[in-house]
XYZ file of C-alpha atoms in Angstrom:
555
model
C 119.075 14.901 55.176
C 121.434 16.812 53.811
C 118.957 19.196 52.129
C 117.532 20.141 54.957
C 120.201 23.177 54.275
C 118.062 24.346 51.646
C 115.134 23.835 53.150
C 113.853 23.433 56.492
C 114.565 26.599 58.875
C 113.602 30.204 58.984
C 116.710 31.338 56.788
C 115.939 28.789 54.551
C 112.770 30.751 53.566
C 114.524 32.303 50.548
C 115.372 29.301 49.290
C 111.988 27.482 49.794
C 110.896 30.448 47.737
C 112.755 29.021 45.583
C 111.478 25.225 45.736
C 108.499 27.521 45.145
C 109.522 28.744 41.120
C 110.119 25.275 40.882
C 106.943 23.903 41.341
C 107.732 21.623 44.104
C 105.687 21.095 46.896
C 105.470 21.367 50.874
C 105.207 17.626 51.036
C 107.835 17.064 47.746
C 110.187 19.216 49.670
C 109.589 16.745 52.732
C 111.089 14.123 50.856
C 114.548 13.214 50.075
C 116.006 14.587 47.293
C 117.276 13.156 44.734
C 119.294 14.508 41.864
C 118.836 12.970 38.408
C 121.764 13.328 36.396
C 120.499 13.676 33.199
C 123.286 13.793 29.940
C 120.885 13.587 27.729
C 121.515 16.058 24.573
C 121.431 15.494 20.131
C 124.052 14.573 19.149
C 125.065 11.827 20.775
C 123.660 8.291 19.063
C 124.455 7.309 22.886
C 122.293 9.863 24.449
C 119.871 10.946 22.185
C 117.419 8.313 24.133
C 118.407 9.778 27.931
C 115.116 11.762 28.526
C 113.490 8.523 27.949
C 115.039 6.724 30.631
C 115.132 10.406 33.169
C 111.463 9.795 32.826
C 111.148 5.941 33.445
C 113.531 7.074 37.285
C 111.866 10.543 38.179
C 108.910 7.380 38.253
C 111.009 4.407 40.352
C 112.094 7.818 42.824
C 108.547 9.456 43.230
C 106.754 5.695 43.397
C 109.859 4.868 46.576
C 109.216 8.340 48.115
C 111.944 10.514 47.249
C 111.360 13.978 45.346
C 113.038 13.687 41.400
C 114.906 16.894 40.053
C 116.922 17.034 36.795
C 120.174 17.707 36.006
C 122.206 18.434 32.302
C 125.235 16.921 31.834
C 127.855 16.943 29.378
C 129.233 14.216 26.820
C 131.046 14.201 23.862
C 130.489 11.253 20.640
C 134.221 10.096 20.144
C 132.607 8.668 16.923
C 131.826 11.814 15.413
C 135.061 13.765 16.958
C 137.515 10.719 15.324
C 140.059 11.866 13.433
C 140.373 15.826 13.899
C 140.638 18.487 15.838
C 137.342 17.362 17.766
C 138.689 14.668 19.558
C 140.990 16.584 21.809
C 138.080 17.290 22.822
C 136.836 14.117 23.907
C 139.526 13.323 27.395
C 139.449 16.157 28.535
C 135.162 16.358 29.216
C 136.140 13.553 31.861
C 136.754 15.876 33.758
C 134.140 17.953 33.238
C 131.534 16.575 33.999
C 133.479 15.191 37.418
C 133.720 18.596 38.024
C 129.842 19.882 37.526
C 128.763 17.388 38.301
C 130.367 17.322 42.039
C 129.828 20.873 41.497
C 125.336 20.908 40.847
C 125.645 17.714 43.771
C 126.559 19.080 46.555
C 125.692 23.692 45.642
C 121.749 21.937 46.282
C 122.367 19.864 48.593
C 120.601 17.214 46.820
C 120.270 13.950 49.379
C 120.518 10.720 46.389
C 121.458 10.534 42.554
C 121.002 8.471 40.049
C 123.161 9.269 37.959
C 122.675 8.162 33.417
C 125.594 8.428 31.410
C 126.490 6.242 28.436
C 129.064 6.742 26.312
C 132.822 7.077 26.830
C 134.632 10.055 28.953
C 130.522 10.287 30.182
C 130.857 6.795 32.898
C 134.157 7.322 34.219
C 133.298 11.167 34.425
C 130.382 10.713 36.649
C 132.162 7.112 38.272
C 134.850 10.036 39.290
C 131.584 13.076 40.769
C 129.330 10.064 42.488
C 133.241 9.015 44.438
C 133.184 12.711 45.424
C 130.123 13.664 46.410
C 129.496 10.362 48.329
C 125.967 10.663 49.207
C 123.411 7.494 48.292
C 123.738 6.722 43.664
C 123.052 4.111 41.444
C 123.926 4.034 37.716
C 121.657 3.375 34.983
C 123.096 3.537 31.451
C 121.038 5.204 27.505
C 121.552 1.420 26.999
C 124.178 -0.556 23.794
C 123.499 -0.615 20.045
C 122.428 -4.006 18.588
C 124.590 -4.707 16.101
C 123.792 -3.456 11.483
C 123.475 -6.202 9.386
C 125.600 -6.145 6.432
C 125.491 -8.616 3.423
C 124.209 -11.103 6.186
C 126.377 -10.243 8.919
C 126.210 -9.248 11.544
C 128.571 -5.606 12.071
C 128.827 -2.079 14.026
C 131.452 1.387 14.277
C 134.732 -0.586 13.368
C 133.705 -2.433 10.724
C 132.718 0.969 8.635
C 135.913 2.459 9.330
C 137.608 -0.467 8.239
C 135.537 -0.034 5.205
C 136.921 3.372 4.373
C 140.405 1.553 4.775
C 139.453 -1.034 2.778
C 138.776 1.571 -0.523
C 141.588 2.974 -0.290
C 143.109 -0.455 -1.206
C 140.674 -1.061 -3.608
C 138.804 -3.510 -1.505
C 135.725 -2.413 -1.630
C 133.731 0.641 -3.591
C 132.320 3.904 -2.808
C 128.845 2.305 -2.570
C 130.555 -1.103 -0.667
C 131.327 1.655 1.258
C 128.146 3.589 1.505
C 125.649 0.022 2.030
C 128.279 -0.027 5.344
C 127.254 3.305 6.598
C 123.685 3.224 6.264
C 123.582 -0.179 8.025
C 126.224 -0.234 10.766
C 124.182 1.305 12.979
C 120.502 0.464 13.152
C 120.020 2.093 16.170
C 120.503 4.571 19.114
C 122.666 3.468 21.471
C 126.354 3.022 22.298
C 127.488 2.006 19.819
C 127.752 -2.058 19.224
C 130.822 -3.568 20.206
C 132.710 -4.039 23.158
C 134.208 -0.410 23.115
C 134.367 1.872 26.018
C 130.912 3.083 26.241
C 130.091 -0.715 27.216
C 133.471 -1.610 28.869
C 132.688 1.463 31.329
C 128.532 0.526 32.000
C 129.628 -3.623 32.672
C 132.688 -2.458 34.246
C 129.621 -0.035 36.782
C 128.400 -3.753 37.232
C 131.336 -5.333 37.836
C 131.955 -1.925 40.531
C 128.244 -2.358 41.649
C 127.488 0.902 40.729
C 124.272 -0.457 38.567
C 121.834 -2.861 38.268
C 122.232 -6.141 36.647
C 122.290 -5.124 33.070
C 123.451 -2.321 33.294
C 125.870 -3.150 30.886
C 123.786 -4.829 28.793
C 120.418 -4.597 27.905
C 120.128 -3.187 24.420
C 118.924 0.714 23.853
C 115.765 0.356 21.790
C 114.678 -2.658 24.877
C 111.914 -2.246 26.627
C 113.934 -3.913 29.588
C 116.091 -0.684 29.501
C 112.494 1.122 30.719
C 112.037 -1.044 33.643
C 115.744 -0.702 35.008
C 115.781 2.432 34.993
C 112.636 2.722 37.080
C 114.268 0.150 39.672
C 117.252 2.016 39.721
C 114.942 4.595 40.636
C 113.209 2.506 43.473
C 116.788 1.549 43.831
C 118.079 4.160 45.226
C 115.060 5.152 47.803
C 116.788 1.660 49.419
C 120.162 2.506 49.238
C 119.417 6.019 50.939
C 117.300 4.904 53.718
C 120.434 2.253 54.166
C 122.442 5.311 53.974
C 124.926 3.039 51.330
C 127.647 5.386 49.657
C 129.790 4.733 46.831
C 133.302 4.428 49.457
C 130.673 1.978 50.320
C 131.023 -0.340 47.571
C 133.624 1.356 46.301
C 136.915 0.030 47.624
C 140.278 -1.642 46.539
C 138.950 -4.520 47.185
C 135.493 -4.140 44.773
C 138.416 -2.574 42.140
C 140.230 -6.112 42.217
C 136.985 -7.285 41.058
C 136.450 -4.793 38.036
C 139.838 -5.642 36.846
C 139.486 -8.973 36.916
C 135.238 -8.630 35.182
C 137.469 -6.331 32.507
C 139.929 -8.914 32.175
C 137.946 -11.705 31.475
C 135.231 -9.300 28.593
C 138.604 -7.833 27.102
C 137.504 -4.604 27.373
C 138.381 -1.313 26.212
C 141.948 0.017 27.031
C 140.659 3.187 27.789
C 139.531 1.217 31.139
C 142.890 1.227 32.026
C 143.342 5.129 32.023
C 139.760 5.195 33.848
C 139.441 2.932 36.203
C 143.364 4.580 37.980
C 141.266 7.899 37.781
C 138.138 6.821 39.580
C 139.734 4.953 42.018
C 142.584 8.231 42.252
C 139.659 10.348 43.987
C 139.012 7.910 46.141
C 142.948 7.562 47.692
C 142.932 3.780 46.203
C 145.952 2.094 44.712
C 145.253 1.269 40.748
C 148.360 1.187 38.130
C 148.630 -0.027 35.175
C 151.110 -3.724 36.777
C 148.274 -4.835 39.171
C 146.694 -5.866 34.952
C 149.572 -7.602 34.397
C 149.082 -9.980 38.002
C 145.333 -9.898 37.567
C 145.893 -11.681 34.065
C 147.944 -13.949 35.138
C 145.487 -15.063 36.713
C 142.196 -14.228 35.155
C 141.039 -16.806 31.700
C 139.567 -14.438 28.728
C 135.846 -15.659 28.077
C 134.701 -13.579 25.524
C 136.314 -11.757 22.354
C 133.246 -9.078 21.664
C 133.430 -7.083 18.774
C 135.954 -6.061 17.407
C 137.866 -9.293 18.733
C 135.686 -11.567 17.626
C 132.398 -11.978 15.945
C 129.477 -10.585 18.566
C 127.476 -9.078 20.131
C 126.511 -6.539 22.835
C 123.273 -7.386 22.511
C 124.642 -11.513 22.952
C 126.275 -10.864 25.684
C 122.388 -9.655 27.006
C 121.941 -12.808 25.784
C 124.205 -15.534 27.165
C 123.447 -14.130 30.930
C 125.103 -10.158 30.671
C 128.059 -9.350 32.770
C 126.564 -11.451 35.784
C 126.286 -14.591 33.440
C 130.550 -13.879 32.931
C 130.903 -13.037 36.410
C 129.699 -16.591 38.141
C 131.564 -18.148 35.476
C 134.516 -16.650 37.485
C 134.018 -18.165 40.897
C 134.381 -20.978 39.554
C 138.120 -20.305 39.715
C 137.347 -17.992 43.219
C 138.436 -15.200 41.625
C 136.421 -12.828 42.609
C 135.102 -11.262 45.700
C 132.388 -11.882 46.703
C 131.548 -10.066 49.931
C 131.307 -6.533 47.943
C 128.135 -4.307 48.758
C 126.323 -3.563 46.309
C 124.405 -1.231 45.018
C 121.300 -3.419 44.773
C 121.457 -3.487 48.472
C 123.468 -6.577 48.338
C 126.047 -9.371 48.415
C 128.527 -9.548 44.980
C 128.288 -13.469 45.498
C 124.573 -12.602 46.761
C 123.118 -10.824 43.391
C 125.309 -13.668 40.652
C 124.104 -16.135 42.841
C 121.699 -17.490 40.213
C 122.655 -16.195 36.786
C 123.612 -18.648 34.506
C 126.061 -18.756 30.988
C 123.278 -19.791 28.915
C 125.861 -19.637 25.171
C 129.186 -20.790 25.904
C 129.727 -19.393 22.638
C 129.582 -16.475 24.186
C 130.647 -16.345 26.967
C 133.006 -18.698 27.471
C 133.869 -21.768 30.339
C 136.556 -21.940 32.217
C 137.338 -24.655 31.419
C 137.343 -23.960 27.831
C 138.734 -20.165 27.368
C 140.162 -17.691 24.079
C 143.140 -18.401 26.396
C 144.137 -18.879 30.046
C 145.299 -14.744 30.147
C 143.135 -11.524 29.945
C 142.202 -9.567 27.441
C 144.332 -6.598 28.580
C 148.218 -6.546 29.518
C 150.755 -3.944 30.243
C 153.955 -3.999 28.479
C 157.297 -2.260 29.702
C 160.989 -1.675 28.552
C 163.555 1.180 27.247
C 160.092 2.476 24.813
C 157.616 2.175 27.187
C 159.318 2.243 31.025
C 156.145 3.743 32.716
C 154.326 0.572 30.999
C 151.549 0.912 27.719
C 149.055 -0.735 27.526
C 147.640 -2.611 24.761
C 144.542 -5.132 24.125
C 146.438 -8.985 23.288
C 142.921 -10.493 22.926
C 141.862 -8.147 20.103
C 145.705 -9.080 18.937
C 146.768 -12.369 15.979
C 148.214 -14.744 17.293
C 151.544 -14.325 14.972
C 151.768 -10.859 15.798
C 152.068 -11.875 19.750
C 156.115 -11.117 18.834
C 156.971 -8.717 16.799
C 159.538 -6.320 15.368
C 160.228 -4.147 12.550
C 161.761 -0.788 11.486
C 159.788 2.599 13.083
C 158.375 4.771 11.426
C 158.094 7.638 12.787
C 155.551 9.978 13.022
C 154.840 13.412 15.295
C 150.797 13.729 14.662
C 147.698 11.305 13.694
C 147.059 12.526 10.167
C 150.124 12.273 9.059
C 150.939 8.640 10.111
C 146.312 8.071 7.871
C 148.226 10.305 4.880
C 151.456 7.713 4.738
C 148.942 4.274 5.823
C 146.427 5.644 3.859
C 149.204 6.473 0.586
C 150.156 2.313 0.806
C 153.862 4.025 2.300
C 153.195 1.392 4.841
C 154.312 -1.639 4.343
C 154.062 -5.913 6.232
C 156.239 -6.024 8.987
C 156.424 -1.485 9.202
C 155.800 0.010 13.339
C 154.142 3.001 12.845
C 155.169 5.040 16.039
C 152.548 8.194 17.170
C 153.833 10.567 19.169
C 153.571 13.820 20.980
C 149.399 12.960 20.687
C 149.801 11.944 24.793
C 147.519 13.831 27.344
C 150.250 16.971 27.341
C 151.142 16.461 23.997
C 148.365 16.755 22.136
C 146.789 18.270 24.437
C 144.074 16.113 25.111
C 145.373 11.811 24.997
C 143.721 11.522 21.434
C 141.540 8.098 20.535
C 143.690 6.289 17.207
C 140.821 4.757 15.511
C 141.414 5.561 12.256
C 145.100 4.290 11.035
C 144.857 1.542 13.921
C 141.715 1.150 11.154
C 143.570 2.032 8.302
C 145.926 -0.392 9.041
C 143.490 -3.431 9.773
C 141.689 -2.245 6.851
C 144.361 -1.843 4.344
C 145.461 -5.646 4.851
C 148.203 -5.056 7.643
C 146.521 -6.045 10.009
C 148.570 -8.869 11.041
C 152.212 -8.321 9.845
C 152.008 -4.394 11.322
C 152.182 -2.802 14.967
C 150.630 1.063 15.752
C 152.663 3.064 19.078
C 151.797 5.816 20.696
C 151.767 8.181 23.846
C 147.683 8.876 22.115
C 145.116 6.033 22.705
C 142.581 3.349 21.639
C 139.125 3.583 20.552
C 137.913 0.642 21.959
C 136.324 -0.715 18.478
C 140.785 -1.192 17.645
C 141.599 -3.746 16.865
C 145.645 -5.179 16.407
C 148.895 -4.956 18.051
C 148.112 -1.042 19.407
C 149.786 -0.282 21.714
C 149.278 2.802 23.599
C 148.975 5.121 27.205
C 153.802 4.779 25.741
C 155.048 6.992 28.628
C 156.413 8.799 29.749
C 154.692 10.979 26.587
C 156.677 12.993 23.883
C 156.016 15.472 25.284
C 158.271 15.715 28.333
C 160.796 14.073 26.994
C 160.134 10.419 26.611
C 162.000 7.127 25.574
C 159.025 7.715 21.924
C 160.200 11.245 21.177
C 163.757 9.584 21.360
C 162.761 7.050 18.392
C 163.947 7.845 14.854
C 163.000 6.509 11.841
C 164.331 2.726 10.966
C 165.502 1.764 14.482
C 164.289 -1.712 14.985
C 161.456 -1.745 17.895
C 160.587 -5.340 19.851
C 157.259 -6.270 20.893
C 157.377 -9.316 22.974
C 153.303 -9.037 24.125
C 154.353 -12.589 25.894
C 156.623 -11.698 28.071
C 154.999 -7.687 28.961
C 158.270 -6.219 26.939
C 158.422 -3.134 24.891
C 161.764 -2.651 23.969
C 163.436 -0.300 21.948
C 167.386 -1.834 19.931
C 169.432 1.496 20.555
C 171.872 1.562 22.984
C 171.906 3.701 25.880
C 174.943 5.297 24.564
C 173.100 5.873 21.560
C 169.919 7.938 23.164
C 172.049 8.918 25.979
C 173.463 11.435 23.179
C 170.653 11.848 21.900
C 168.400 12.929 24.807
C 171.109 16.087 24.754
C 170.109 17.191 21.811
C 166.113 16.249 21.917
C 164.605 20.328 23.370
C 160.852 20.220 24.613
C 158.451 21.048 21.846
C 156.160 24.980 22.056
C 152.374 23.699 22.917
C 150.049 23.157 20.501
C 147.428 24.888 21.744
C 148.690 27.870 24.016
C 144.234 29.356 25.239
C 141.603 27.954 26.624
C 140.513 24.738 28.835
C 142.790 22.736 26.219
C 145.970 24.871 28.233
C 144.891 24.417 30.859
C 144.364 21.021 30.942
C 147.910 20.132 29.716
C 149.529 22.116 32.621
C 147.577 20.883 35.125
C 147.489 16.871 33.442
C 149.611 13.327 34.516
C 149.844 11.113 32.094
C 148.535 8.031 30.626
C 149.867 5.466 32.936
C 148.337 7.373 36.116
C 144.887 7.318 34.229
C 145.995 10.768 33.075
C 144.329 12.870 36.118
C 144.640 16.121 36.606
C 146.876 16.977 39.461
C 147.682 21.315 40.954
C 152.072 21.135 39.863
C 153.935 21.943 42.666
């Protein structure tokens, strides 16, 4: 056992005295030590129930012959952090989570781990840590929130943000907004649409690191507690069979995950997180893979904000495994990949059926023949930009219009809500990338304002920042290189014509190379917005969005 380094032999007598201080018995120390990485806190709705999940996991581990020991991981609520300086601290926590979990797990020499994330950066951060530590590991999340109900219709957090835009446009009263405020987030759990948290928890199943239902069983269902107990039991089976994250998260597994991503219509943030996790494993994963996989993968689901269905509906229809089973009809998955269940992908999904073709469309009747995401390239985004094409209305799939240029999110929001953005415009928000932000803020406020003001089918938004999974419309993010390093987005001027062609994966600035070269001569790097603390260190180490915004030491 790895934990023998801290509990066996005469040299470890001091260590055992400290375990004695913890109240651990001799019998417990004779068993494998299993770290329970729990991101419980009282500020994130998706994490407020994780203490219950952790207790269930600990029971499962103990029943299967291990000694569970819990330690924490942090998490930020992207919704609460949205639209102010707090959002600069969202993406950057992914690396804090990975680093601190690596430190705790290796400092204390755990034999196995159960990761309990729920929201946004917490899931990929822990997957990155699992890749580094490489001891038997299972994931079990806190589960998605149930949808809210307003006027007899299901609603979610994206509806709330759009309600604020509708109020600014005079289409909602203050009382209307208050009703949404009270009803759209009715339970604990990660917000109820196919936003980043639920996207990543679903992809944990597709990667093979989570058990069936991890991405979809609602937080308030007792089935979630049972899943947590089974996760605790399963990690001991993995320990006994020596199945590790690097055995599971192979290149083939990542291709499976990307394929499922396309079928589900996941958040654009998955194109930041999958490359970052793959980077930890030394695997190749570039944004261009999205187009390669999308070209042959049908989009089968239109979950909120792309459509009227929610995570609870996906769960009832058969969940991620049912989507994967549909994809096998087109031979799109590698069925031989080993998973945390101890079985192969093919064995896991063999008997799971799609019980609601309105929620999970059969491959014979997809929403579209191509997948939910696209990587666009052109002289405005030489290294790609990412769009959630499944959430774009047909009339915006090809669009051109004048650039309305803003050097920060706040200025753009003021212009949108002030009625200064009109049909046909292309809003450009720059200097919000990984370095320029710093922290690559999500842009749910401006995208929701555009939708709420009735401009979702006539206005596009382009940024070197990123979007919440709750964003919809012609919202193109991760534009690389970013403005802070002199990317072409820094050279756009008010009124320039921008051409967007999503079917052809093109993003072009209709300005000649000669004019752009002249503008570049006059461009000067901006002084960093933040010069002290964690964000300043992050800005110096972070790479571009097209590389997953991973951290690297400059040469």
